[in-house]
Amino acid sequence: HNFPSPPAWLLLLLLSFTFKTMKAQHLLLVVPVVEAYLTSTPSASFVGRVSSFSSVSSNGGLWKMDMEGDMMDTASRFNVEKLLQQKHTLNQFISPPPATVEEAQEQHGMPWQESIDPKADNLLYMPFWTWQMDFMKENLTNLKVKQCRPDFGYIENKKKKARMVNLEFSSDEYRKIRMTYYDAGDNTQVFNAVWYPDPKYNLPVLGIDLLAFNRKKYLAIVDFQPLHE
């Protein structure tokens, strides 16, 4: 069984909004979702659902999408891929991953000890990053570093005092684990992690989002999605 991809209507809405309004660092969070969608196959769990189709126009083209499931016709799929290629070629600039987990962290100075903004109090969610790294090394079998595009691995804007790092790992139990930390001083702190298990295990997909804005508003989300019914 394959875990169902995001509904096509939500994916296309994100694409349209992202390319027109969002900043580069935000785009990096969306493109991996798109890439995962384009390489996925329809899930058996959606078989038998009643589908309703709608069309959305963007950049002069027409996208037909399944409002209930995750199906996309060939023409719409081609349009999405073409739009992505105008911004990024998904499979270029791939470099070999660091040899060890420790080297992957050290490549971008992780775990950071101080915020990129000297005036910030601290890196609010860095202890969660450190705890997860220790947990993976102690509990997962054959933990390895996965290839990551250099322009996804680290991005920094010194003028706006913001930076973001992404690391990807795999193990016998999990085919992919992605970790993201976004540091913009006291304005924004974000820790995000997604765990994709190997389908042969009866494990859920785990999503973690910890966000803080201006040290006044906080959001914590932990989400489990089963692979099997």
PDB file of C-alpha atoms in Angstrom:
ATOM      1  CA  HIS A   1       0.000   0.000   0.000  1.00  0.00           C
ATOM      2  CA  ASN A   2       1.091   3.549  -0.647  1.00  0.00           C
ATOM      3  CA  PHE A   3       0.240   6.463   1.606  1.00  0.00           C
ATOM      4  CA  PRO A   4      -2.275   8.749  -0.154  1.00  0.00           C
ATOM      5  CA  SER A   5      -0.789  11.929  -1.586  1.00  0.00           C
ATOM      6  CA  PRO A   6      -2.249  15.368  -0.853  1.00  0.00           C
ATOM      7  CA  PRO A   7      -5.462  16.056  -2.792  1.00  0.00           C
ATOM      8  CA  ALA A   8      -4.712  17.596  -6.180  1.00  0.00           C
ATOM      9  CA  TRP A   9      -6.823  20.693  -5.544  1.00  0.00           C
ATOM     10  CA  LEU A  10      -4.784  21.524  -2.408  1.00  0.00           C
ATOM     11  CA  LEU A  11      -1.493  20.888  -4.203  1.00  0.00           C
ATOM     12  CA  LEU A  12      -2.355  23.171  -7.093  1.00  0.00           C
ATOM     13  CA  LEU A  13      -3.626  25.897  -4.787  1.00  0.00           C
ATOM     14  CA  LEU A  14      -0.309  25.822  -2.926  1.00  0.00           C
ATOM     15  CA  LEU A  15       1.616  25.983  -6.186  1.00  0.00           C
ATOM     16  CA  SER A  16      -0.341  28.900  -7.553  1.00  0.00           C
ATOM     17  CA  PHE A  17      -0.113  30.897  -4.319  1.00  0.00           C
ATOM     18  CA  THR A  18       3.541  30.034  -3.676  1.00  0.00           C
ATOM     19  CA  PHE A  19       4.989  31.061  -7.018  1.00  0.00           C
ATOM     20  CA  LYS A  20       3.115  34.377  -6.991  1.00  0.00           C
ATOM     21  CA  THR A  21       3.391  35.559  -3.406  1.00  0.00           C
ATOM     22  CA  MET A  22       5.710  33.570  -1.156  1.00  0.00           C
ATOM     23  CA  LYS A  23       9.390  34.068  -0.437  1.00  0.00           C
ATOM     24  CA  ALA A  24      12.177  31.707  -1.430  1.00  0.00           C
ATOM     25  CA  GLN A  25      12.519  30.109   1.985  1.00  0.00           C
ATOM     26  CA  HIS A  26       8.818  29.245   1.980  1.00  0.00           C
ATOM     27  CA  LEU A  27       9.058  27.788  -1.507  1.00  0.00           C
ATOM     28  CA  LEU A  28      11.550  25.243  -0.210  1.00  0.00           C
ATOM     29  CA  LEU A  29       8.904  23.796   2.089  1.00  0.00           C
ATOM     30  CA  VAL A  30       6.397  23.383  -0.742  1.00  0.00           C
ATOM     31  CA  VAL A  31       8.490  21.889  -3.556  1.00  0.00           C
ATOM     32  CA  PRO A  32       9.312  18.645  -1.651  1.00  0.00           C
ATOM     33  CA  VAL A  33       5.569  18.091  -1.227  1.00  0.00           C
ATOM     34  CA  VAL A  34       5.079  18.606  -4.942  1.00  0.00           C
ATOM     35  CA  GLU A  35       7.936  16.276  -5.811  1.00  0.00           C
ATOM     36  CA  ALA A  36       6.492  13.593  -3.543  1.00  0.00           C
ATOM     37  CA  TYR A  37       3.113  14.003  -5.209  1.00  0.00           C
ATOM     38  CA  LEU A  38       4.487  13.724  -8.736  1.00  0.00           C
ATOM     39  CA  THR A  39       6.365  10.497  -7.941  1.00  0.00           C
ATOM     40  CA  SER A  40       3.504   8.864  -6.031  1.00  0.00           C
ATOM     41  CA  THR A  41       0.929   6.346  -7.193  1.00  0.00           C
ATOM     42  CA  PRO A  42      -2.812   6.408  -6.423  1.00  0.00           C
ATOM     43  CA  SER A  43      -3.651   4.831  -3.100  1.00  0.00           C
ATOM     44  CA  ALA A  44      -5.879   1.802  -2.835  1.00  0.00           C
ATOM     45  CA  SER A  45      -7.659   3.423   0.091  1.00  0.00           C
ATOM     46  CA  PHE A  46      -9.278   5.854  -2.337  1.00  0.00           C
ATOM     47  CA  VAL A  47     -10.827   3.133  -4.508  1.00  0.00           C
ATOM     48  CA  GLY A  48     -14.602   3.319  -4.513  1.00  0.00           C
ATOM     49  CA  ARG A  49     -14.843   6.962  -3.486  1.00  0.00           C
ATOM     50  CA  VAL A  50     -17.168   9.174  -5.427  1.00  0.00           C
ATOM     51  CA  SER A  51     -15.125  11.684  -7.377  1.00  0.00           C
ATOM     52  CA  SER A  52     -16.153  15.179  -8.366  1.00  0.00           C
ATOM     53  CA  PHE A  53     -13.990  17.140 -10.771  1.00  0.00           C
ATOM     54  CA  SER A  54     -13.351  20.832 -11.045  1.00  0.00           C
ATOM     55  CA  SER A  55     -11.158  23.012 -13.256  1.00  0.00           C
ATOM     56  CA  VAL A  56      -8.884  25.848 -12.243  1.00  0.00           C
ATOM     57  CA  SER A  57      -7.171  28.255 -14.605  1.00  0.00           C
ATOM     58  CA  SER A  58      -3.605  29.378 -13.894  1.00  0.00           C
ATOM     59  CA  ASN A  59      -1.093  31.097 -16.164  1.00  0.00           C
ATOM     60  CA  GLY A  60      -3.435  30.659 -19.089  1.00  0.00           C
ATOM     61  CA  GLY A  61      -3.682  26.879 -18.634  1.00  0.00           C
ATOM     62  CA  LEU A  62      -6.473  24.673 -17.386  1.00  0.00           C
ATOM     63  CA  TRP A  63      -6.005  22.169 -14.583  1.00  0.00           C
ATOM     64  CA  LYS A  64      -8.556  19.439 -14.020  1.00  0.00           C
ATOM     65  CA  MET A  65      -8.477  17.976 -10.563  1.00  0.00           C
ATOM     66  CA  ASP A  66     -10.231  15.398  -8.409  1.00  0.00           C
ATOM     67  CA  MET A  67     -11.842  17.295  -5.513  1.00  0.00           C
ATOM     68  CA  GLU A  68     -12.222  14.144  -3.381  1.00  0.00           C
ATOM     69  CA  GLY A  69      -9.293  11.887  -4.146  1.00  0.00           C
ATOM     70  CA  ASP A  70      -5.711  12.264  -5.256  1.00  0.00           C
ATOM     71  CA  MET A  71      -6.122  11.568  -8.980  1.00  0.00           C
ATOM     72  CA  MET A  72      -4.790  13.908 -11.681  1.00  0.00           C
ATOM     73  CA  ASP A  73      -5.159  13.441 -15.433  1.00  0.00           C
ATOM     74  CA  THR A  74      -2.104  13.344 -17.691  1.00  0.00           C
ATOM     75  CA  ALA A  75      -2.531  16.839 -19.115  1.00  0.00           C
ATOM     76  CA  SER A  76      -2.821  18.410 -15.664  1.00  0.00           C
ATOM     77  CA  ARG A  77       0.173  16.476 -14.426  1.00  0.00           C
ATOM     78  CA  PHE A  78       2.220  17.740 -17.364  1.00  0.00           C
ATOM     79  CA  ASN A  79       1.204  21.335 -16.597  1.00  0.00           C
ATOM     80  CA  VAL A  80       2.308  20.992 -12.969  1.00  0.00           C
ATOM     81  CA  GLU A  81       5.664  19.505 -13.966  1.00  0.00           C
ATOM     82  CA  LYS A  82       6.208  22.261 -16.544  1.00  0.00           C
ATOM     83  CA  LEU A  83       5.432  24.945 -13.971  1.00  0.00           C
ATOM     84  CA  LEU A  84       7.877  23.406 -11.508  1.00  0.00           C
ATOM     85  CA  GLN A  85      10.639  23.251 -14.090  1.00  0.00           C
ATOM     86  CA  GLN A  86      10.322  26.992 -14.661  1.00  0.00           C
ATOM     87  CA  LYS A  87      11.428  27.540 -11.063  1.00  0.00           C
ATOM     88  CA  HIS A  88      13.560  24.515 -10.275  1.00  0.00           C
ATOM     89  CA  THR A  89      14.679  21.374 -12.060  1.00  0.00           C
ATOM     90  CA  LEU A  90      13.849  18.777  -9.461  1.00  0.00           C
ATOM     91  CA  ASN A  91      16.631  16.321 -10.217  1.00  0.00           C
ATOM     92  CA  GLN A  92      19.569  18.619 -10.921  1.00  0.00           C
ATOM     93  CA  PHE A  93      22.322  19.817  -8.614  1.00  0.00           C
ATOM     94  CA  ILE A  94      22.241  16.559  -6.647  1.00  0.00           C
ATOM     95  CA  SER A  95      25.470  16.030  -4.710  1.00  0.00           C
ATOM     96  CA  PRO A  96      26.584  12.942  -2.768  1.00  0.00           C
ATOM     97  CA  PRO A  97      25.397  12.993   0.851  1.00  0.00           C
ATOM     98  CA  PRO A  98      27.845  13.307   3.744  1.00  0.00           C
ATOM     99  CA  ALA A  99      29.290   9.980   4.827  1.00  0.00           C
ATOM    100  CA  THR A 100      27.921  10.010   8.395  1.00  0.00           C
ATOM    101  CA  VAL A 101      25.029  11.476  10.363  1.00  0.00           C
ATOM    102  CA  GLU A 102      27.465  13.596  12.341  1.00  0.00           C
ATOM    103  CA  GLU A 103      28.995  15.025   9.152  1.00  0.00           C
ATOM    104  CA  ALA A 104      25.528  15.880   7.843  1.00  0.00           C
ATOM    105  CA  GLN A 105      24.854  17.965  10.943  1.00  0.00           C
ATOM    106  CA  GLU A 106      28.254  19.615  11.001  1.00  0.00           C
ATOM    107  CA  GLN A 107      27.955  20.595   7.342  1.00  0.00           C
ATOM    108  CA  HIS A 108      25.664  23.474   8.334  1.00  0.00           C
ATOM    109  CA  GLY A 109      26.817  23.900  11.915  1.00  0.00           C
ATOM    110  CA  MET A 110      23.963  21.960  13.482  1.00  0.00           C
ATOM    111  CA  PRO A 111      22.886  21.920  16.181  1.00  0.00           C
ATOM    112  CA  TRP A 112      23.129  25.709  16.219  1.00  0.00           C
ATOM    113  CA  GLN A 113      24.020  27.219  19.561  1.00  0.00           C
ATOM    114  CA  GLU A 114      22.842  30.792  18.867  1.00  0.00           C
ATOM    115  CA  SER A 115      20.244  32.443  16.676  1.00  0.00           C
ATOM    116  CA  ILE A 116      21.227  34.245  13.483  1.00  0.00           C
ATOM    117  CA  ASP A 117      19.732  37.319  15.172  1.00  0.00           C
ATOM    118  CA  PRO A 118      22.058  38.356  18.030  1.00  0.00           C
ATOM    119  CA  LYS A 119      19.156  40.036  19.801  1.00  0.00           C
ATOM    120  CA  ALA A 120      17.110  36.829  20.007  1.00  0.00           C
ATOM    121  CA  ASP A 121      16.731  35.060  23.341  1.00  0.00           C
ATOM    122  CA  ASN A 122      17.511  31.515  22.165  1.00  0.00           C
ATOM    123  CA  LEU A 123      16.768  28.811  19.623  1.00  0.00           C
ATOM    124  CA  LEU A 124      13.472  27.752  21.134  1.00  0.00           C
ATOM    125  CA  TYR A 125      13.074  24.357  19.438  1.00  0.00           C
ATOM    126  CA  MET A 126      16.697  23.300  19.030  1.00  0.00           C
ATOM    127  CA  PRO A 127      16.417  20.891  22.018  1.00  0.00           C
ATOM    128  CA  PHE A 128      13.737  19.021  20.027  1.00  0.00           C
ATOM    129  CA  TRP A 129      16.110  18.733  17.068  1.00  0.00           C
ATOM    130  CA  THR A 130      18.880  17.418  19.323  1.00  0.00           C
ATOM    131  CA  TRP A 131      16.558  14.946  21.048  1.00  0.00           C
ATOM    132  CA  GLN A 132      15.292  13.560  17.747  1.00  0.00           C
ATOM    133  CA  MET A 133      18.825  13.154  16.389  1.00  0.00           C
ATOM    134  CA  ASP A 134      19.859  11.231  19.524  1.00  0.00           C
ATOM    135  CA  PHE A 135      16.712   9.100  19.366  1.00  0.00           C
ATOM    136  CA  MET A 136      17.282   8.160  15.724  1.00  0.00           C
ATOM    137  CA  LYS A 137      20.919   7.215  16.316  1.00  0.00           C
ATOM    138  CA  GLU A 138      20.059   5.092  19.356  1.00  0.00           C
ATOM    139  CA  ASN A 139      16.903   3.361  18.104  1.00  0.00           C
ATOM    140  CA  LEU A 140      16.924   3.070  14.299  1.00  0.00           C
ATOM    141  CA  THR A 141      18.757   0.385  12.349  1.00  0.00           C
ATOM    142  CA  ASN A 142      21.278   1.364   9.647  1.00  0.00           C
ATOM    143  CA  LEU A 143      20.576   5.070   9.908  1.00  0.00           C
ATOM    144  CA  LYS A 144      21.959   6.768   6.801  1.00  0.00           C
ATOM    145  CA  VAL A 145      22.046  10.231   5.275  1.00  0.00           C
ATOM    146  CA  LYS A 146      19.971  10.671   2.120  1.00  0.00           C
ATOM    147  CA  GLN A 147      20.867  12.866  -0.829  1.00  0.00           C
ATOM    148  CA  CYS A 148      19.554  16.393  -0.578  1.00  0.00           C
ATOM    149  CA  ARG A 149      19.701  19.158  -3.153  1.00  0.00           C
ATOM    150  CA  PRO A 150      22.216  21.801  -2.028  1.00  0.00           C
ATOM    151  CA  ASP A 151      19.682  24.581  -2.520  1.00  0.00           C
ATOM    152  CA  PHE A 152      17.321  22.666  -0.191  1.00  0.00           C
ATOM    153  CA  GLY A 153      19.960  21.837   2.376  1.00  0.00           C
ATOM    154  CA  TYR A 154      20.599  25.364   3.609  1.00  0.00           C
ATOM    155  CA  ILE A 155      19.355  28.854   2.802  1.00  0.00           C
ATOM    156  CA  GLU A 156      20.228  32.098   4.562  1.00  0.00           C
ATOM    157  CA  ASN A 157      19.237  35.753   4.333  1.00  0.00           C
ATOM    158  CA  LYS A 158      21.576  37.805   6.484  1.00  0.00           C
ATOM    159  CA  LYS A 159      19.764  41.044   5.710  1.00  0.00           C
ATOM    160  CA  LYS A 160      16.477  39.690   7.042  1.00  0.00           C
ATOM    161  CA  LYS A 161      18.259  37.623   9.709  1.00  0.00           C
ATOM    162  CA  ALA A 162      16.693  34.333   8.723  1.00  0.00           C
ATOM    163  CA  ARG A 163      18.028  30.892   7.837  1.00  0.00           C
ATOM    164  CA  MET A 164      16.708  27.381   7.266  1.00  0.00           C
ATOM    165  CA  VAL A 165      18.330  23.951   7.212  1.00  0.00           C
ATOM    166  CA  ASN A 166      16.965  20.634   5.900  1.00  0.00           C
ATOM    167  CA  LEU A 167      18.397  17.165   6.484  1.00  0.00           C
ATOM    168  CA  GLU A 168      17.117  13.820   5.212  1.00  0.00           C
ATOM    169  CA  PHE A 169      17.788  10.341   6.576  1.00  0.00           C
ATOM    170  CA  SER A 170      16.683   6.760   6.040  1.00  0.00           C
ATOM    171  CA  SER A 171      16.834   3.523   8.017  1.00  0.00           C
ATOM    172  CA  ASP A 172      15.581  -0.041   7.800  1.00  0.00           C
ATOM    173  CA  GLU A 173      12.364   1.060   9.508  1.00  0.00           C
ATOM    174  CA  TYR A 174      11.859   4.412   7.749  1.00  0.00           C
ATOM    175  CA  ARG A 175      12.431   5.030   4.049  1.00  0.00           C
ATOM    176  CA  LYS A 176      12.717   8.779   4.649  1.00  0.00           C
ATOM    177  CA  ILE A 177      12.951  11.141   7.615  1.00  0.00           C
ATOM    178  CA  ARG A 178      13.108  14.850   6.867  1.00  0.00           C
ATOM    179  CA  MET A 179      14.073  17.414   9.504  1.00  0.00           C
ATOM    180  CA  THR A 180      13.750  21.179   9.052  1.00  0.00           C
ATOM    181  CA  TYR A 181      14.694  24.063  11.319  1.00  0.00           C
ATOM    182  CA  TYR A 182      13.830  27.676  10.506  1.00  0.00           C
ATOM    183  CA  ASP A 183      15.475  30.398  12.571  1.00  0.00           C
ATOM    184  CA  ALA A 184      14.445  34.040  12.240  1.00  0.00           C
ATOM    185  CA  GLY A 185      15.248  35.215  15.728  1.00  0.00           C
ATOM    186  CA  ASP A 186      12.378  36.097  18.015  1.00  0.00           C
ATOM    187  CA  ASN A 187      10.146  36.708  14.992  1.00  0.00           C
ATOM    188  CA  THR A 188       9.890  33.044  13.993  1.00  0.00           C
ATOM    189  CA  GLN A 189      11.180  29.709  15.229  1.00  0.00           C
ATOM    190  CA  VAL A 190      10.093  26.487  13.508  1.00  0.00           C
ATOM    191  CA  PHE A 191      10.949  22.822  13.933  1.00  0.00           C
ATOM    192  CA  ASN A 192       9.404  20.422  11.422  1.00  0.00           C
ATOM    193  CA  ALA A 193       9.909  16.692  10.954  1.00  0.00           C
ATOM    194  CA  VAL A 194       8.175  14.059   8.829  1.00  0.00           C
ATOM    195  CA  TRP A 195       8.784  10.314   9.215  1.00  0.00           C
ATOM    196  CA  TYR A 196       7.831   8.048   6.277  1.00  0.00           C
ATOM    197  CA  PRO A 197       7.943   4.363   7.352  1.00  0.00           C
ATOM    198  CA  ASP A 198       8.807   1.429   5.157  1.00  0.00           C
ATOM    199  CA  PRO A 199       5.446   0.020   3.931  1.00  0.00           C
ATOM    200  CA  LYS A 200       6.308  -3.453   5.228  1.00  0.00           C
ATOM    201  CA  TYR A 201       5.938  -2.136   8.783  1.00  0.00           C
ATOM    202  CA  ASN A 202       2.598  -1.300  10.335  1.00  0.00           C
ATOM    203  CA  LEU A 203       3.727   2.190  11.306  1.00  0.00           C
ATOM    204  CA  PRO A 204       2.016   5.526  10.679  1.00  0.00           C
ATOM    205  CA  VAL A 205       3.463   8.506   8.861  1.00  0.00           C
ATOM    206  CA  LEU A 206       4.479  10.925  11.604  1.00  0.00           C
ATOM    207  CA  GLY A 207       4.380  14.681  11.153  1.00  0.00           C
ATOM    208  CA  ILE A 208       5.674  17.180  13.730  1.00  0.00           C
ATOM    209  CA  ASP A 209       5.302  20.965  13.526  1.00  0.00           C
ATOM    210  CA  LEU A 210       6.411  23.313  16.291  1.00  0.00           C
ATOM    211  CA  LEU A 211       6.084  27.028  15.526  1.00  0.00           C
ATOM    212  CA  ALA A 212       6.600  30.223  17.517  1.00  0.00           C
ATOM    213  CA  PHE A 213       5.837  33.753  16.344  1.00  0.00           C
ATOM    214  CA  ASN A 214       7.165  36.812  18.182  1.00  0.00           C
ATOM    215  CA  ARG A 215       7.450  34.692  21.332  1.00  0.00           C
ATOM    216  CA  LYS A 216       3.758  35.369  21.841  1.00  0.00           C
ATOM    217  CA  LYS A 217       1.958  32.881  19.616  1.00  0.00           C
ATOM    218  CA  TYR A 218       2.799  29.187  19.670  1.00  0.00           C
ATOM    219  CA  LEU A 219       1.537  26.274  17.601  1.00  0.00           C
ATOM    220  CA  ALA A 220       2.300  22.598  18.191  1.00  0.00           C
ATOM    221  CA  ILE A 221       1.013  19.875  15.856  1.00  0.00           C
ATOM    222  CA  VAL A 222       1.718  16.145  15.986  1.00  0.00           C
ATOM    223  CA  ASP A 223      -0.080  14.135  13.315  1.00  0.00           C
ATOM    224  CA  PHE A 224      -0.230  10.394  12.637  1.00  0.00           C
ATOM    225  CA  GLN A 225      -1.530   8.974   9.353  1.00  0.00           C
ATOM    226  CA  PRO A 226      -1.774   5.171   8.953  1.00  0.00           C
ATOM    227  CA  LEU A 227      -0.349   3.451   5.895  1.00  0.00           C
ATOM    228  CA  HIS A 228      -2.741   0.514   6.150  1.00  0.00           C
ATOM    229  CA  GLU A 229      -6.434   0.306   6.900  1.00  0.00           C
TER     230      GLU A 229
END
